[in-house]
PDB file of C-alpha atoms in Angstrom:
ATOM      1  CA  MET A   1      15.469   2.050   9.171  1.00 44.00           C
ATOM      2  CA  GLY A   2      13.898  -1.241  10.033  1.00 48.00           C
ATOM      3  CA  ALA A   3      14.960  -4.550   8.754  1.00 52.00           C
ATOM      4  CA  ALA A   4      13.330  -5.369   5.237  1.00 54.00           C
ATOM      5  CA  PRO A   5      10.610  -7.936   5.322  1.00 52.00           C
ATOM      6  CA  ASP A   6      11.789 -11.367   4.611  1.00 50.00           C
ATOM      7  CA  ALA A   7       9.867 -13.529   2.024  1.00 44.00           C
ATOM      8  CA  GLY A   8      10.005 -16.159   4.845  1.00 41.00           C
ATOM      9  CA  ALA A   9       7.238 -18.148   6.583  1.00 38.00           C
ATOM     10  CA  GLU A  10       5.352 -15.018   7.758  1.00 45.00           C
ATOM     11  CA  LEU A  11       4.896 -13.782   4.188  1.00 55.00           C
ATOM     12  CA  GLY A  12       4.464 -17.062   2.503  1.00 55.00           C
ATOM     13  CA  GLY A  13       8.169 -17.491   1.602  1.00 78.00           C
ATOM     14  CA  ASP A  14       8.620 -20.178  -1.144  1.00 88.00           C
ATOM     15  CA  VAL A  15       4.839 -19.923  -1.815  1.00 90.00           C
ATOM     16  CA  LEU A  16       5.108 -16.329  -2.961  1.00 92.00           C
ATOM     17  CA  ILE A  17       8.183 -16.813  -4.979  1.00 93.00           C
ATOM     18  CA  GLY A  18       6.646 -19.762  -6.661  1.00 94.00           C
ATOM     19  CA  TRP A  19       3.466 -17.652  -7.506  1.00 95.00           C
ATOM     20  CA  VAL A  20       5.614 -14.789  -8.905  1.00 95.00           C
ATOM     21  CA  ARG A  21       7.461 -17.458 -11.032  1.00 95.00           C
ATOM     22  CA  GLY A  22       4.140 -18.748 -12.420  1.00 95.00           C
ATOM     23  CA  GLY A  23       3.038 -21.202  -9.714  1.00 95.00           C
ATOM     24  CA  PRO A  24      -0.299 -21.503  -7.844  1.00 95.00           C
ATOM     25  CA  GLN A  25      -1.765 -18.467  -6.259  1.00 95.00           C
ATOM     26  CA  PRO A  26      -1.385 -18.312  -2.496  1.00 95.00           C
ATOM     27  CA  ASP A  27      -4.221 -17.650   0.013  1.00 93.00           C
ATOM     28  CA  ARG A  28      -5.643 -14.146  -0.122  1.00 95.00           C
ATOM     29  CA  ALA A  29      -4.379 -13.562   3.448  1.00 94.00           C
ATOM     30  CA  VAL A  30      -0.851 -14.463   2.393  1.00 93.00           C
ATOM     31  CA  ARG A  31      -0.964 -12.063  -0.654  1.00 95.00           C
ATOM     32  CA  LYS A  32      -2.514  -9.209   1.381  1.00 96.00           C
ATOM     33  CA  ALA A  33       0.124  -9.463   4.130  1.00 94.00           C
ATOM     34  CA  ALA A  34       2.921  -9.574   1.680  1.00 95.00           C
ATOM     35  CA  VAL A  35       1.736  -6.608  -0.327  1.00 96.00           C
ATOM     36  CA  ARG A  36       1.239  -4.587   2.747  1.00 96.00           C
ATOM     37  CA  GLU A  37       4.637  -5.431   4.297  1.00 95.00           C
ATOM     38  CA  TRP A  38       6.334  -4.587   1.111  1.00 96.00           C
ATOM     39  CA  LEU A  39       4.430  -1.257   0.715  1.00 97.00           C
ATOM     40  CA  GLN A  40       5.386  -0.379   4.201  1.00 97.00           C
ATOM     41  CA  GLU A  41       9.020  -1.188   3.503  1.00 96.00           C
ATOM     42  CA  LEU A  42       8.928   1.276   0.581  1.00 97.00           C
ATOM     43  CA  THR A  43       7.610   4.000   2.718  1.00 97.00           C
ATOM     44  CA  ARG A  44      10.286   3.227   5.305  1.00 97.00           C
ATOM     45  CA  ARG A  45      13.047   3.636   2.627  1.00 97.00           C
ATOM     46  CA  ALA A  46      11.514   6.571   0.863  1.00 97.00           C
ATOM     47  CA  PRO A  47       9.227   8.462   3.244  1.00 97.00           C
ATOM     48  CA  GLY A  48       7.267  11.251   1.514  1.00 94.00           C
ATOM     49  CA  HIS A  49       4.172  12.045  -0.319  1.00 92.00           C
ATOM     50  CA  SER A  50       5.241  12.785  -3.988  1.00 93.00           C
ATOM     51  CA  VAL A  51       4.347   9.390  -5.404  1.00 95.00           C
ATOM     52  CA  GLU A  52       1.394   7.153  -4.800  1.00 95.00           C
ATOM     53  CA  VAL A  53       1.794   3.474  -5.221  1.00 98.00           C
ATOM     54  CA  ARG A  54      -1.195   1.466  -5.516  1.00 98.00           C
ATOM     55  CA  VAL A  55      -1.710  -2.287  -5.279  1.00 98.00           C
ATOM     56  CA  PRO A  56      -5.299  -2.997  -5.464  1.00 98.00           C
ATOM     57  CA  PRO A  57      -7.172  -4.405  -3.668  1.00 98.00           C
ATOM     58  CA  PHE A  58      -4.704  -4.658  -0.862  1.00 98.00           C
ATOM     59  CA  GLY A  59      -3.132  -1.228  -0.392  1.00 98.00           C
ATOM     60  CA  ALA A  60      -1.730   1.989  -1.445  1.00 97.00           C
ATOM     61  CA  VAL A  61       0.899   4.288   0.106  1.00 96.00           C
ATOM     62  CA  GLN A  62       2.491   7.662  -0.557  1.00 94.00           C
ATOM     63  CA  CYS A  63       6.225   7.802  -0.647  1.00 96.00           C
ATOM     64  CA  ILE A  64       9.242   9.761  -1.887  1.00 96.00           C
ATOM     65  CA  ASP A  65      10.066  13.066  -0.503  1.00 94.00           C
ATOM     66  CA  GLY A  66       8.532  16.213  -2.088  1.00 86.00           C
ATOM     67  CA  PRO A  67       5.406  18.044  -2.187  1.00 76.00           C
ATOM     68  CA  ARG A  68       2.409  16.499  -0.466  1.00 73.00           C
ATOM     69  CA  HIS A  69      -0.718  15.473  -2.360  1.00 67.00           C
ATOM     70  CA  THR A  70      -4.020  15.710  -0.578  1.00 70.00           C
ATOM     71  CA  ARG A  71      -7.009  16.089  -3.048  1.00 74.00           C
ATOM     72  CA  GLY A  72      -8.065  14.513  -6.295  1.00 74.00           C
ATOM     73  CA  THR A  73      -5.900  12.410  -8.459  1.00 76.00           C
ATOM     74  CA  PRO A  74      -2.265  12.353  -7.566  1.00 81.00           C
ATOM     75  CA  PRO A  75       0.192  13.683 -10.174  1.00 88.00           C
ATOM     76  CA  ASN A  76       2.614  10.822  -9.712  1.00 95.00           C
ATOM     77  CA  VAL A  77       1.057   7.224  -9.616  1.00 96.00           C
ATOM     78  CA  VAL A  78       2.405   3.753  -9.782  1.00 98.00           C
ATOM     79  CA  GLU A  79      -0.317   1.031 -10.097  1.00 98.00           C
ATOM     80  CA  THR A  80       0.152  -2.723 -10.349  1.00 98.00           C
ATOM     81  CA  ASP A  81      -1.260  -5.961  -9.396  1.00 98.00           C
ATOM     82  CA  PRO A  82      -0.286  -7.950  -6.183  1.00 98.00           C
ATOM     83  CA  ARG A  83       1.791 -10.496  -8.082  1.00 97.00           C
ATOM     84  CA  THR A  84       3.713  -7.966 -10.010  1.00 98.00           C
ATOM     85  CA  TRP A  85       4.315  -5.885  -6.825  1.00 97.00           C
ATOM     86  CA  ILE A  86       5.652  -8.689  -4.953  1.00 96.00           C
ATOM     87  CA  GLY A  87       7.809  -9.773  -7.891  1.00 96.00           C
ATOM     88  CA  LEU A  88       9.275  -6.284  -7.988  1.00 97.00           C
ATOM     89  CA  ALA A  89       9.899  -6.023  -4.224  1.00 95.00           C
ATOM     90  CA  ILE A  90      11.714  -9.361  -4.085  1.00 93.00           C
ATOM     91  CA  GLY A  91      13.808  -8.843  -7.106  1.00 94.00           C
ATOM     92  CA  GLU A  92      12.154 -11.527  -9.292  1.00 95.00           C
ATOM     93  CA  LEU A  93      10.806  -9.089 -11.735  1.00 96.00           C
ATOM     94  CA  ALA A  94      12.410  -5.962 -13.348  1.00 97.00           C
ATOM     95  CA  TRP A  95      10.625  -2.519 -13.596  1.00 98.00           C
ATOM     96  CA  ALA A  96      11.159  -2.444 -17.220  1.00 97.00           C
ATOM     97  CA  ASP A  97       9.681  -5.852 -17.760  1.00 98.00           C
ATOM     98  CA  ALA A  98       6.522  -5.058 -15.721  1.00 98.00           C
ATOM     99  CA  VAL A  99       6.059  -1.738 -17.622  1.00 98.00           C
ATOM    100  CA  GLY A 100       6.651  -3.358 -21.063  1.00 98.00           C
ATOM    101  CA  SER A 101       4.091  -6.218 -20.368  1.00 98.00           C
ATOM    102  CA  GLY A 102       1.497  -3.613 -19.215  1.00 98.00           C
ATOM    103  CA  ALA A 103       1.390  -5.078 -15.676  1.00 98.00           C
ATOM    104  CA  LEU A 104       2.550  -1.878 -14.087  1.00 98.00           C
ATOM    105  CA  GLN A 105       1.429   1.747 -15.061  1.00 98.00           C
ATOM    106  CA  ALA A 106       3.433   4.550 -13.919  1.00 97.00           C
ATOM    107  CA  SER A 107       2.361   8.236 -14.692  1.00 96.00           C
ATOM    108  CA  GLY A 108       3.779  11.533 -13.731  1.00 94.00           C
ATOM    109  CA  SER A 109       7.219  12.928 -13.845  1.00 94.00           C
ATOM    110  CA  ARG A 110       8.305  11.237 -10.542  1.00 95.00           C
ATOM    111  CA  ALA A 111       6.558   7.872 -10.675  1.00 96.00           C
ATOM    112  CA  ALA A 112       9.628   6.118 -12.161  1.00 95.00           C
ATOM    113  CA  GLU A 113      11.745   7.018  -9.108  1.00 97.00           C
ATOM    114  CA  VAL A 114      10.091   4.072  -7.399  1.00 98.00           C
ATOM    115  CA  ALA A 115      12.152   1.858  -9.787  1.00 98.00           C
ATOM    116  CA  ASP A 116      15.393   3.228  -8.160  1.00 97.00           C
ATOM    117  CA  LEU A 117      14.105   1.817  -4.860  1.00 97.00           C
ATOM    118  CA  LEU A 118      13.679  -1.727  -6.126  1.00 97.00           C
ATOM    119  CA  PRO A 119      14.075  -4.508  -5.262  1.00 95.00           C
ATOM    120  CA  LEU A 120      13.278  -3.965  -1.549  1.00 93.00           C
ATOM    121  CA  ARG A 121      14.770  -7.249  -0.389  1.00 82.00           C
TER     122      ARG A 121
END
């Protein structure tokens, strides 16, 4: 397993943490890079195809071992916005809080397994 991404200079570091905490939004390129890096870290830690994690407009991955989904709407989906995803990945936001606020939607019997993998930092 590779090293987890660092919320350091290459991913915007303090800028991202500040944004998650309610500060100004970083540049699109910084948000995009961070979302993609943390999605890739999720797939490194939990390879598979049972759950699809979507963070529009920057990325989507399939993870967690189990049956492969290939057509139509996947049975297990997690979807959230970039700010929420980064907050979850770096440990600044709890899964239950994201679900409770409506910022994260998890559907399907295995979608909540993603919560057990967070934070990724």
